[in-house]
Short mmCIF file of C-alpha atoms and ligand atoms in Angstrom, two decimals:
data_model
loop_
_atom_site.label_atom_id
_atom_site.label_comp_id
_atom_site.label_asym_id
_atom_site.label_seq_id
_atom_site.Cartn_x
_atom_site.Cartn_y
_atom_site.Cartn_z
CA MET A 1431 18.33 -4.30 6.55
CA ALA A 1432 17.10 -3.97 10.07
CA ASP A 1433 18.55 -3.65 13.55
CA ILE A 1434 17.22 -6.49 15.71
CA LEU A 1435 17.68 -6.74 19.46
CA ILE A 1436 17.99 -10.28 20.85
CA ILE A 1437 17.50 -10.83 24.56
CA ASP A 1438 18.30 -14.32 25.83
CA ASP A 1439 20.46 -15.51 28.70
CA ASP A 1440 21.82 -18.48 26.74
CA PRO A 1441 24.87 -17.23 24.82
CA ARG A 1442 24.76 -20.10 22.33
CA LEU A 1443 21.15 -19.37 21.45
CA ARG A 1444 21.93 -15.65 21.05
CA GLN A 1445 24.80 -16.54 18.77
CA SER A 1446 22.77 -18.83 16.58
CA PHE A 1447 20.02 -16.20 16.30
CA ALA A 1448 22.54 -13.57 15.42
CA LYS A 1449 24.02 -15.82 12.77
CA LEU A 1450 20.64 -16.62 11.29
CA LEU A 1451 19.48 -13.00 11.19
CA THR A 1452 22.81 -11.72 9.90
CA SER A 1453 22.63 -14.21 7.05
CA GLU A 1454 19.30 -12.58 6.18
CA GLY A 1455 21.07 -9.25 5.92
CA HIS A 1456 20.07 -7.80 9.31
CA THR A 1457 22.29 -6.47 12.05
CA THR A 1458 21.78 -7.70 15.58
CA ARG A 1459 22.54 -6.53 19.07
CA GLN A 1460 22.49 -8.99 21.93
CA ALA A 1461 21.72 -8.74 25.62
CA PRO A 1462 21.82 -11.48 28.29
CA SER A 1463 19.10 -9.88 30.45
CA GLY A 1464 16.07 -7.64 30.28
CA GLU A 1465 17.90 -4.84 32.06
CA ALA A 1466 20.78 -4.95 29.59
CA GLY A 1467 18.32 -5.11 26.69
CA LEU A 1468 16.52 -1.99 27.91
CA GLU A 1469 19.82 -0.19 28.09
CA LEU A 1470 20.56 -1.08 24.48
CA MET A 1471 17.08 0.09 23.54
CA HIS A 1472 17.78 3.44 25.22
CA GLU A 1473 21.04 3.81 23.33
CA LYS A 1474 19.31 3.36 20.03
CA LEU A 1475 15.82 2.19 19.23
CA PRO A 1476 16.01 -1.15 17.40
CA ASP A 1477 13.60 -2.01 14.59
CA MET A 1478 12.30 -4.95 16.60
CA ALA A 1479 13.17 -7.14 19.58
CA VAL A 1480 13.10 -10.90 20.16
CA ILE A 1481 12.86 -11.68 23.86
CA ASP A 1482 13.06 -14.95 25.72
CA LEU A 1483 10.39 -15.23 28.36
CA ARG A 1484 12.57 -16.86 30.98
CA LEU A 1485 15.32 -14.47 31.95
CA PRO A 1486 17.30 -13.91 35.13
CA GLY A 1487 16.22 -10.79 37.04
CA MET A 1488 13.51 -8.99 35.13
CA ASN A 1489 11.62 -11.65 33.15
CA GLY A 1490 10.71 -11.47 29.48
CA PHE A 1491 7.14 -10.37 30.13
CA GLU A 1492 8.25 -7.49 32.34
CA THR A 1493 10.91 -6.54 29.82
CA PHE A 1494 8.30 -6.47 27.05
CA LYS A 1495 6.02 -4.24 29.16
CA ALA A 1496 8.85 -1.84 29.92
CA MET A 1497 9.70 -1.68 26.22
CA ARG A 1498 6.09 -1.14 25.26
CA ASP A 1499 5.88 1.76 27.68
CA ILE A 1500 8.89 3.36 25.99
CA GLU A 1501 7.83 2.66 22.40
CA PRO A 1502 4.55 0.82 21.74
CA ARG A 1503 5.30 0.88 18.02
CA MET A 1504 8.34 -1.37 18.23
CA PRO A 1505 7.35 -4.97 17.39
CA VAL A 1506 8.33 -7.51 20.02
CA VAL A 1507 8.38 -11.27 19.46
CA ILE A 1508 8.39 -13.40 22.58
CA MET A 1509 10.14 -16.77 22.69
CA THR A 1510 8.66 -19.33 24.96
CA ALA A 1511 8.71 -23.00 25.87
CA TYR A 1512 5.59 -25.13 26.29
CA GLY A 1513 5.13 -24.50 29.97
CA THR A 1514 4.94 -20.73 29.66
CA THR A 1515 2.70 -20.13 26.67
CA GLU A 1516 -0.02 -18.52 28.80
CA THR A 1517 2.33 -15.68 29.71
CA ALA A 1518 3.35 -15.26 26.08
CA ILE A 1519 -0.30 -15.09 25.07
CA GLU A 1520 -0.87 -12.52 27.79
CA ALA A 1521 1.91 -10.46 26.23
CA THR A 1522 0.24 -10.52 22.80
CA LYS A 1523 -2.94 -9.34 24.47
CA LEU A 1524 -0.98 -6.35 25.67
CA GLY A 1525 0.37 -5.67 22.20
CA ALA A 1526 3.41 -7.93 21.70
CA TYR A 1527 3.59 -8.72 18.00
CA ASP A 1528 3.60 -12.49 18.36
CA TYR A 1529 5.21 -15.38 20.17
CA VAL A 1530 7.12 -18.44 19.04
CA LEU A 1531 7.43 -21.78 20.72
CA LYS A 1532 10.89 -23.22 21.28
CA PRO A 1533 12.34 -25.14 19.54
CA PHE A 1534 11.06 -23.41 16.44
CA ASP A 1535 10.88 -23.83 12.75
CA ILE A 1536 13.43 -21.52 11.12
CA PRO A 1537 11.46 -20.55 7.98
CA VAL A 1538 8.39 -19.82 10.12
CA PHE A 1539 10.49 -17.69 12.47
CA LEU A 1540 12.08 -15.76 9.59
CA LYS A 1541 8.68 -15.08 8.06
CA LEU A 1542 7.48 -13.81 11.41
CA VAL A 1543 10.50 -11.50 11.67
CA ASP A 1544 9.76 -10.14 8.20
CA ASN A 1545 6.14 -9.49 9.05
CA ALA A 1546 7.06 -7.85 12.34
CA LEU A 1547 9.59 -5.59 10.63
CA GLN A 1548 7.03 -4.62 8.04
CA ALA A 1549 4.49 -3.83 10.76
CA GLY A 1550 7.08 -1.70 12.56
CA LYS A 1551 7.89 0.15 9.38
CA PHE A 1552 4.24 0.94 8.79
CA MET A 1553 4.03 2.44 12.24
CA ARG A 1554 7.25 4.37 12.36
CA SER A 1555 8.38 5.43 8.90
CA ARG A 1556 6.72 8.75 8.29
CA VAL A 1557 4.73 9.60 5.22
CA ASP A 1558 5.64 13.17 4.30
CA MET A 1559 2.70 15.04 2.73
CA SER A 1560 4.17 18.52 3.05
CA SER A 1561 4.51 20.72 -0.02
CA GLU A 1562 8.32 20.61 0.19
CA PRO A 1563 8.91 17.03 1.32
CA ASP A 1564 12.34 15.60 1.93
CA THR A 1565 12.45 13.40 -1.15
CA THR A 1566 15.84 11.91 -0.40
CA ARG A 1567 14.56 9.51 2.23
CA GLY A 1568 11.46 8.09 3.86
CA GLU A 1569 8.09 7.88 2.21
CA VAL A 1570 6.51 10.81 0.47
CA LEU A 1571 3.01 11.40 -0.71
CA LEU A 1572 3.36 13.80 -3.60
CA GLY A 1573 0.60 15.67 -5.33
CA ARG A 1574 0.45 19.19 -6.66
CA SER A 1575 -2.78 18.77 -8.55
CA GLN A 1576 -5.82 20.48 -7.14
CA CYS A 1577 -7.52 17.16 -6.34
CA MET A 1578 -4.51 15.83 -4.42
CA GLN A 1579 -4.20 19.11 -2.52
CA GLU A 1580 -7.86 18.76 -1.56
CA LEU A 1581 -7.17 15.18 -0.51
CA PHE A 1582 -4.28 16.23 1.72
CA LYS A 1583 -6.52 18.80 3.39
CA ALA A 1584 -9.16 16.14 3.93
CA VAL A 1585 -6.55 13.85 5.48
CA GLY A 1586 -5.61 16.67 7.83
CA ARG A 1587 -9.24 17.19 8.78
CA VAL A 1588 -10.24 13.57 9.38
CA ALA A 1589 -6.98 12.30 10.88
CA PRO A 1590 -7.36 13.74 14.40
CA THR A 1591 -10.96 12.57 14.74
CA ASP A 1592 -11.72 9.00 15.68
CA ALA A 1593 -13.92 8.53 12.63
CA THR A 1594 -13.78 5.37 10.55
CA VAL A 1595 -12.29 6.33 7.20
CA LEU A 1596 -12.85 4.57 3.89
CA ILE A 1597 -10.12 5.17 1.30
CA ARG A 1598 -11.09 4.51 -2.29
CA GLY A 1599 -9.15 4.56 -5.50
CA GLU A 1600 -7.91 2.34 -8.29
CA SER A 1601 -5.04 -0.04 -7.75
CA GLY A 1602 -1.72 1.73 -7.22
CA THR A 1603 -3.15 5.16 -6.48
CA GLY A 1604 -1.64 5.32 -3.02
CA LYS A 1605 -4.41 4.10 -0.71
CA GLU A 1606 -1.99 2.46 1.66
CA LEU A 1607 0.15 5.60 1.85
CA VAL A 1608 -2.94 7.66 2.59
CA ALA A 1609 -3.99 5.23 5.33
CA ARG A 1610 -0.58 5.57 6.92
CA ALA A 1611 -0.76 9.35 6.63
CA VAL A 1612 -4.14 9.35 8.39
CA TYR A 1613 -2.70 7.19 11.17
CA GLN A 1614 0.40 9.31 11.56
CA HIS A 1615 -1.58 12.52 11.81
CA SER A 1616 -4.05 11.01 14.27
CA LEU A 1617 -4.17 11.23 18.03
CA ARG A 1618 -3.31 7.53 18.05
CA SER A 1619 -0.07 7.98 16.13
CA HIS A 1620 1.98 6.68 19.06
CA LYS A 1621 -0.16 3.60 19.47
CA PRO A 1622 -0.12 0.44 17.34
CA PHE A 1623 -1.17 0.35 13.71
CA MET A 1624 -2.15 -3.09 12.47
CA VAL A 1625 -2.60 -3.79 8.80
CA ILE A 1626 -4.78 -6.66 7.70
CA ASN A 1627 -4.97 -7.44 4.04
CA CYS A 1628 -8.33 -9.05 3.49
CA VAL A 1629 -7.41 -10.70 0.18
CA ALA A 1630 -3.95 -11.94 1.09
CA ILE A 1631 -5.27 -14.06 3.95
CA PRO A 1632 -7.43 -17.10 3.15
CA GLU A 1633 -11.01 -16.73 4.33
CA THR A 1634 -10.71 -19.42 6.97
CA LEU A 1635 -7.72 -17.70 8.55
CA LEU A 1636 -8.91 -14.13 8.23
CA GLU A 1637 -11.42 -14.43 11.01
CA SER A 1638 -8.93 -15.86 13.49
CA GLU A 1639 -6.31 -13.35 12.38
CA LEU A 1640 -8.70 -10.51 13.16
CA PHE A 1641 -10.47 -11.79 16.23
CA GLY A 1642 -8.34 -14.62 17.61
CA TYR A 1643 -9.63 -17.88 19.07
CA GLU A 1644 -9.88 -19.85 22.27
CA LYS A 1645 -8.09 -23.10 22.89
CA GLY A 1646 -10.12 -25.92 21.35
CA ALA A 1647 -12.21 -23.62 19.14
CA PHE A 1648 -11.39 -25.92 16.23
CA THR A 1649 -9.13 -28.88 15.54
CA GLY A 1650 -5.59 -27.59 15.80
CA ALA A 1651 -6.41 -24.70 18.15
CA THR A 1652 -4.05 -25.99 20.81
CA ASN A 1653 -3.66 -22.60 22.45
CA ARG A 1654 -5.61 -19.42 22.75
CA ARG A 1655 -4.65 -16.85 20.12
CA ILE A 1656 -5.16 -13.13 20.38
CA GLY A 1657 -6.48 -11.43 17.25
CA LYS A 1658 -4.99 -8.35 15.62
CA VAL A 1659 -7.94 -6.18 16.62
CA GLU A 1660 -7.40 -6.96 20.28
CA GLN A 1661 -3.64 -6.53 19.90
CA ALA A 1662 -4.18 -3.08 18.44
CA ASN A 1663 -6.23 -1.95 21.45
CA HIS A 1664 -6.07 1.87 21.77
CA GLY A 1665 -4.54 2.00 18.32
CA THR A 1666 -5.65 1.73 14.70
CA VAL A 1667 -6.58 -1.22 12.48
CA PHE A 1668 -6.27 -0.82 8.72
CA LEU A 1669 -8.49 -3.23 6.79
CA ASP A 1670 -6.93 -3.22 3.36
CA GLU A 1671 -9.00 -4.49 0.40
CA ILE A 1672 -12.15 -4.51 2.51
CA GLY A 1673 -14.24 -4.90 -0.67
CA ASP A 1674 -13.03 -8.49 -0.81
CA MET A 1675 -13.92 -9.33 2.77
CA PRO A 1676 -16.23 -12.35 3.13
CA LEU A 1677 -19.78 -11.59 4.29
CA THR A 1678 -19.49 -13.48 7.58
CA ILE A 1679 -16.55 -11.34 8.59
CA GLN A 1680 -18.25 -8.17 7.40
CA ALA A 1681 -20.95 -8.88 9.99
CA LYS A 1682 -18.32 -9.04 12.72
CA ILE A 1683 -16.68 -5.83 11.59
CA LEU A 1684 -20.04 -4.09 11.67
CA ARG A 1685 -20.52 -5.30 15.20
CA LEU A 1686 -17.05 -4.06 16.13
CA LEU A 1687 -17.89 -0.63 14.73
CA GLN A 1688 -21.23 -0.46 16.49
CA GLU A 1689 -20.52 -2.07 19.80
CA LYS A 1690 -16.76 -1.75 20.14
CA GLN A 1691 -16.47 -5.36 21.15
CA VAL A 1692 -14.95 -8.52 19.78
CA GLU A 1693 -15.44 -12.18 20.46
CA ARG A 1694 -12.70 -14.71 19.97
CA LEU A 1695 -13.71 -17.76 17.96
CA GLY A 1696 -15.09 -20.37 20.27
CA GLY A 1697 -15.15 -17.87 23.12
CA ARG A 1698 -18.10 -16.90 25.27
CA ASP A 1699 -16.90 -13.53 26.49
CA THR A 1700 -17.22 -10.29 24.65
CA ILE A 1701 -14.08 -8.25 24.93
CA PRO A 1702 -14.30 -4.48 24.82
CA VAL A 1703 -11.80 -2.91 22.46
CA ASP A 1704 -10.99 0.65 21.58
CA VAL A 1705 -9.70 0.72 18.01
CA ARG A 1706 -10.05 3.10 15.16
CA ILE A 1707 -10.81 1.46 11.82
CA LEU A 1708 -9.40 2.62 8.50
CA ALA A 1709 -10.37 0.69 5.39
CA ALA A 1710 -9.41 0.75 1.73
CA THR A 1711 -10.68 -0.77 -1.45
CA ASN A 1712 -10.35 -0.49 -5.20
CA ARG A 1713 -13.66 -2.29 -5.70
CA ASP A 1714 -16.93 -0.85 -6.87
CA LEU A 1715 -18.64 -1.21 -3.49
CA GLU A 1716 -21.96 0.02 -4.83
CA ALA A 1717 -22.02 -2.83 -7.36
CA ALA A 1718 -20.92 -5.27 -4.65
CA VAL A 1719 -23.86 -4.13 -2.50
CA GLN A 1720 -26.20 -4.59 -5.48
CA ASP A 1721 -24.90 -8.09 -6.04
CA GLY A 1722 -25.18 -8.99 -2.39
CA ARG A 1723 -21.43 -9.38 -1.96
CA PHE A 1724 -21.12 -6.46 0.42
CA ARG A 1725 -23.42 -5.67 3.31
CA GLU A 1726 -25.40 -2.54 2.74
CA ASP A 1727 -25.39 -1.54 6.41
CA LEU A 1728 -21.60 -1.82 6.57
CA TYR A 1729 -21.31 0.11 3.31
CA TYR A 1730 -23.32 3.04 4.71
CA ARG A 1731 -21.38 2.91 7.92
CA LEU A 1732 -18.03 3.05 6.12
CA LYS A 1733 -19.02 5.58 3.53
CA VAL A 1734 -19.66 8.44 5.99
CA VAL A 1735 -16.08 9.61 5.82
CA SER A 1736 -14.50 8.57 2.54
CA LEU A 1737 -11.41 9.77 0.80
CA HIS A 1738 -11.22 9.24 -2.92
CA ILE A 1739 -7.83 9.17 -4.65
CA PRO A 1740 -8.27 10.04 -8.31
CA PRO A 1741 -6.55 7.87 -10.92
CA LEU A 1742 -3.22 9.17 -12.15
CA ARG A 1743 -4.46 9.82 -15.71
CA GLU A 1744 -6.83 12.44 -14.27
CA ARG A 1745 -4.00 14.43 -12.75
CA GLY A 1746 -1.61 15.14 -15.55
CA GLU A 1747 0.51 17.65 -13.64
CA ASP A 1748 1.27 15.05 -11.00
CA ILE A 1749 2.66 12.72 -13.68
CA ALA A 1750 5.51 15.13 -14.40
CA HIS A 1751 6.17 15.81 -10.75
CA LEU A 1752 6.09 12.13 -9.75
CA SER A 1753 8.24 11.19 -12.75
CA ASN A 1754 10.97 13.61 -11.62
CA PHE A 1755 10.76 12.25 -8.12
CA PHE A 1756 10.97 8.56 -9.12
CA LEU A 1757 13.70 9.29 -11.64
CA ALA A 1758 15.84 10.99 -9.01
CA ARG A 1759 15.17 8.31 -6.42
CA HIS A 1760 15.76 5.33 -8.70
CA SER A 1761 18.93 6.72 -10.24
CA ARG A 1762 20.27 7.42 -6.76
CA ASP A 1763 19.42 3.85 -5.74
CA VAL A 1764 21.03 2.42 -8.85
CA GLY A 1765 24.04 4.71 -8.31
CA ILE A 1766 23.98 6.66 -11.57
CA ASP A 1767 23.49 10.33 -12.41
CA ASN A 1768 19.90 11.27 -13.03
CA PRO A 1769 19.57 10.75 -16.81
CA GLY A 1770 16.50 12.98 -17.20
CA LEU A 1771 13.79 12.53 -19.82
CA THR A 1772 13.46 13.97 -23.30
CA THR A 1773 10.42 16.15 -23.94
CA GLU A 1774 8.98 13.41 -26.15
CA ALA A 1775 9.41 10.83 -23.39
CA LYS A 1776 7.61 13.17 -21.01
CA ASP A 1777 4.81 13.53 -23.52
CA ILE A 1778 4.39 9.78 -23.72
CA LEU A 1779 4.25 9.50 -19.94
CA ARG A 1780 1.66 12.22 -19.87
CA ALA A 1781 -0.49 10.67 -22.60
CA TYR A 1782 -0.50 7.12 -21.26
CA HIS A 1783 -3.60 6.03 -19.33
CA TRP A 1784 -1.70 4.39 -16.41
CA PRO A 1785 -4.03 1.54 -15.48
CA GLY A 1786 -1.62 0.66 -12.67
CA ASN A 1787 -1.42 4.30 -11.56
CA VAL A 1788 1.50 5.56 -9.46
CA ARG A 1789 2.88 2.07 -8.87
CA GLU A 1790 3.10 1.53 -12.62
CA LEU A 1791 4.74 4.92 -13.15
CA ALA A 1792 7.33 4.15 -10.47
CA ASN A 1793 8.07 0.75 -12.01
CA THR A 1794 8.30 2.20 -15.50
CA LEU A 1795 10.86 4.77 -14.43
CA HIS A 1796 12.76 2.19 -12.44
CA LYS A 1797 13.13 0.05 -15.56
CA ALA A 1798 13.93 3.09 -17.69
CA VAL A 1799 16.75 4.05 -15.30
CA ILE A 1800 18.15 0.52 -15.28
CA PHE A 1801 18.16 0.32 -19.08
CA SER A 1802 19.29 3.90 -19.69
CA ARG A 1803 22.42 4.08 -21.77
CA GLY A 1804 23.71 7.45 -20.65
CA GLY A 1805 21.97 10.56 -21.90
CA PRO A 1806 18.32 11.28 -21.32
CA ILE A 1807 15.68 8.58 -21.46
CA GLN A 1808 14.07 8.56 -24.89
CA ALA A 1809 10.45 8.27 -25.93
CA GLN A 1810 11.04 4.83 -27.38
CA ASP A 1811 12.58 3.57 -24.12
CA VAL A 1812 9.47 4.60 -22.26
CA SER A 1813 7.04 3.31 -24.87
CA SER A 1814 8.71 -0.07 -25.06
CA ILE A 1815 8.31 -0.45 -21.30
CA ILE A 1816 4.67 0.56 -21.13
CA GLY A 1817 3.86 -1.27 -24.34
CA GLN A 1818 2.43 1.82 -26.00
CA PRO A 1819 3.01 2.04 -29.72
CA GLY A 1820 5.90 4.47 -29.90
CA LYS A 1821 7.92 5.70 -32.82
CA GLN A 1822 10.05 2.62 -33.21
CA GLN A 1823 7.41 0.11 -32.37
CA SER A 1824 5.42 -2.12 -34.64
CA GLY A 1825 2.35 -0.29 -33.39
CA CYS A 1826 0.14 -3.31 -33.10
CA VAL A 1827 -3.34 -2.49 -31.92
CA PRO A 1828 -3.91 -3.62 -28.33
CA ASP A 1829 -6.26 -6.49 -27.89
CA ASN A 1830 -9.03 -4.30 -26.70
CA GLU A 1831 -12.44 -5.81 -26.24
CA ALA A 1832 -14.19 -2.46 -26.09
CA LEU A 1833 -12.54 -1.35 -29.30
CA GLU A 1834 -13.51 -4.55 -31.09
CA HIS A 1835 -17.03 -4.19 -29.85
CA TRP A 1836 -17.25 -0.65 -31.14
CA ILE A 1837 -15.81 -1.66 -34.53
CA GLN A 1838 -18.31 -4.49 -34.77
CA ASN A 1839 -21.20 -2.14 -34.05
CA THR A 1840 -19.94 0.42 -36.52
CA LEU A 1841 -19.61 -2.27 -39.19
CA ASN A 1842 -23.13 -3.45 -38.48
CA ARG A 1843 -24.48 0.06 -38.74
CA ASN A 1844 -22.59 1.40 -41.75
CA SER A 1845 -21.39 -1.56 -43.72
CA GLY A 1846 -20.44 -0.42 -47.17
CA GLU A 1847 -17.67 1.19 -49.09
CA ASN A 1848 -16.42 3.68 -46.56
CA ALA A 1849 -16.59 1.57 -43.41
CA LEU A 1850 -12.87 1.05 -43.04
CA GLU A 1851 -12.07 4.66 -43.73
CA SER A 1852 -14.61 6.00 -41.30
CA ILE A 1853 -13.40 3.68 -38.56
CA THR A 1854 -9.73 4.49 -39.08
CA ASP A 1855 -10.52 8.21 -39.33
CA HIS A 1856 -12.30 8.02 -36.05
CA VAL A 1857 -9.36 6.31 -34.38
CA ALA A 1858 -6.91 8.72 -36.02
CA ALA A 1859 -8.89 11.72 -34.82
CA LEU A 1860 -8.95 10.33 -31.30
CA THR A 1861 -5.21 9.64 -31.39
CA ILE A 1862 -4.46 13.17 -32.53
CA LYS A 1863 -6.69 14.63 -29.85
CA THR A 1864 -4.91 12.56 -27.21
CA ALA A 1865 -1.49 13.62 -28.49
CA LEU A 1866 -2.52 17.27 -28.48
CA ALA A 1867 -3.94 17.00 -24.99
CA ALA A 1868 -0.72 15.36 -23.82
CA THR A 1869 1.42 18.16 -25.21
CA GLY A 1870 -0.88 20.92 -24.00
CA GLY A 1871 -1.85 21.74 -27.60
CA ASN A 1872 1.74 22.06 -28.83
CA ARG A 1873 1.47 20.95 -32.46
CA THR A 1874 5.20 20.56 -33.03
CA ARG A 1875 5.57 18.18 -30.11
CA ALA A 1876 2.31 16.39 -30.90
CA ALA A 1877 3.55 15.79 -34.44
CA LYS A 1878 6.79 14.33 -33.08
CA LEU A 1879 4.86 12.16 -30.69
CA LEU A 1880 2.71 10.89 -33.55
CA GLY A 1881 5.63 10.40 -35.89
CA ILE A 1882 4.25 12.71 -38.57
CA SER A 1883 5.33 16.11 -39.84
CA ARG A 1884 3.79 19.26 -38.44
CA PRO A 1885 2.08 20.19 -41.76
CA THR A 1886 0.54 16.71 -41.95
CA LEU A 1887 -0.75 17.15 -38.43
CA VAL A 1888 -2.21 20.57 -39.25
CA ALA A 1889 -3.88 19.10 -42.34
CA LYS A 1890 -5.39 16.29 -40.28
CA ILE A 1891 -6.62 18.69 -37.62
CA ASP A 1892 -8.43 20.56 -40.41
CA LYS A 1893 -9.69 17.38 -42.02
CA TYR A 1894 -11.17 16.03 -38.82
CA GLY A 1895 -12.38 19.44 -37.70
CA LEU A 1896 -10.66 19.10 -34.35
CA ARG A 1897 -11.16 22.01 -32.05
CA ILE A 1898 -8.31 22.28 -29.61
CA ASP A 1899 -8.96 24.43 -26.62
CA ALA A 1900 -5.43 24.36 -25.26
CA LYS A 1901 -2.82 26.89 -26.34
CA ILE A 1902 -1.82 26.64 -29.99
CA SER A 1903 1.78 26.70 -31.07
N1 LIG B 3462 1.15 10.41 -4.35
C1 LIG B 3462 2.19 9.57 -4.28
N2 LIG B 3462 3.44 10.05 -4.10
C2 LIG B 3462 4.49 9.20 -4.04
N3 LIG B 3462 4.40 7.88 -4.14
C3 LIG B 3462 3.19 7.34 -4.31
C4 LIG B 3462 2.02 8.16 -4.39
N4 LIG B 3462 0.96 7.36 -4.57
C5 LIG B 3462 1.42 6.10 -4.60
N5 LIG B 3462 2.77 6.09 -4.45
C6 LIG B 3462 3.63 4.88 -4.48
O1 LIG B 3462 3.03 3.98 -5.38
C7 LIG B 3462 3.03 2.65 -4.87
C8 LIG B 3462 1.61 2.15 -4.70
O2 LIG B 3462 0.97 2.82 -3.62
P1 LIG B 3462 0.00 2.07 -2.61
O3 LIG B 3462 0.52 0.72 -2.29
O4 LIG B 3462 -0.29 2.98 -1.49
O5 LIG B 3462 -1.27 1.92 -3.57
P2 LIG B 3462 -2.66 1.22 -3.31
O6 LIG B 3462 -3.71 2.18 -3.75
O7 LIG B 3462 -2.75 0.71 -1.92
O8 LIG B 3462 -2.61 0.03 -4.37
P3 LIG B 3462 -3.40 -1.39 -4.36
O9 LIG B 3462 -4.85 -1.11 -4.63
O10 LIG B 3462 -2.78 -2.11 -5.51
O11 LIG B 3462 -3.16 -2.01 -3.05
C9 LIG B 3462 3.79 2.71 -3.56
O12 LIG B 3462 5.13 2.40 -3.82
C10 LIG B 3462 3.67 4.15 -3.14
O13 LIG B 3462 4.77 4.55 -2.37
MG1 LIG B 3463 -2.87 -1.25 -1.22
#
């Protein structure tokens, strides 16, 4: 739910806007003039503003500029009629989020409002990376593991420079949060932050989204459009999923990095821009360079300052910490007391390989909270969500290509009487090792996790000759 300021001198229009936005769950404040709108903005900063260009007294363009001088991170959408589009375009050049032509298409307008609110949130909601963050509200970037602590220090070091930063990590590791943290700790933190998701936008639109176009650049280009890079002048542009960026656009980004200039599509002029670029990807860029899908020169340029976020499975201590955090947050959101987790449930969380990383952990705990029946969340609740064979599960082997491949090879090599036994022993030994690692070597808990008795576990440890370096209990 957002607070949206509507500035229009026509009371009926204001009313219908207010009705429309309220039905979407937002609250609105209305002003009949720019002056009155600015006053409302002073009282309390809205999440965004929608301003009519033609206003009595101070016009919409002047109102936008005054607002931008107060808070350049508040998205402003300008409403305009056909005759005044040039002024609206001028406003986007100066950082207005976008403009709409009257009369407008309601779904298109609502989508625009959503996008503008999201952009505003990225700029203004703080990402708390401190060691004692306020976990009750806002966004937090948690991490007590050594590697995350190192990452936070690196963020602190690179943020205040103007260096291009490449953020790498598997899906769901927190790349977007890190990008926002870099922005917020930078010298440009009070200037715009534009996010462009290179996979979400079709290739044909990505270029115009980034660089804009001139009137007549292609069929349908009825007006000039200012690109996000130009709009973010003096601020920061975050190119999310840059590993998926088409080669033609990569060339333009390289040029932007080297020459600090952009060209609108179909335009003759080069426009100087001062933007800092942050980029993120979960792709193997080295392989993409090898395959000719990613420009080598851009790769080297981006790689100079890179931040790598390790996958969650490599930072076991963070799993526990993040689990507590998500559990508390989700139960508060759902309006129940924090149910907590049994030790066995914690062990399962710790042992799982989390291919979807922190996002998957958050979703898992969200579901676990929703389905909790009072009392702590049990191992089987967790395992049924993540699809891991838990105590009460059928324990079907995942359809794992690598595993099948390995079995096939083993069968080829040692076909004969003991093939099945040697394969199952190998898998059993690996399973026990994983369970012991997950419980820090605690045999009692590992046995529970595995659904066998402690003496059976001890016997198997002997049988397979497993050496456990962690503490023995
Ligand atoms: N260290 C962390 N502390 C708290 N929350 C985190 C952390 N890392 C990630 N999250 C949360 O996990 C979710 C995924 O994070 P984010 O979107 O930043 O990941 P991503 O790396 O950009 O993923 P993708 O590659 O899929 O785009 C978000 O809800 C984010 O708030
Ligand atoms: Mg992301």
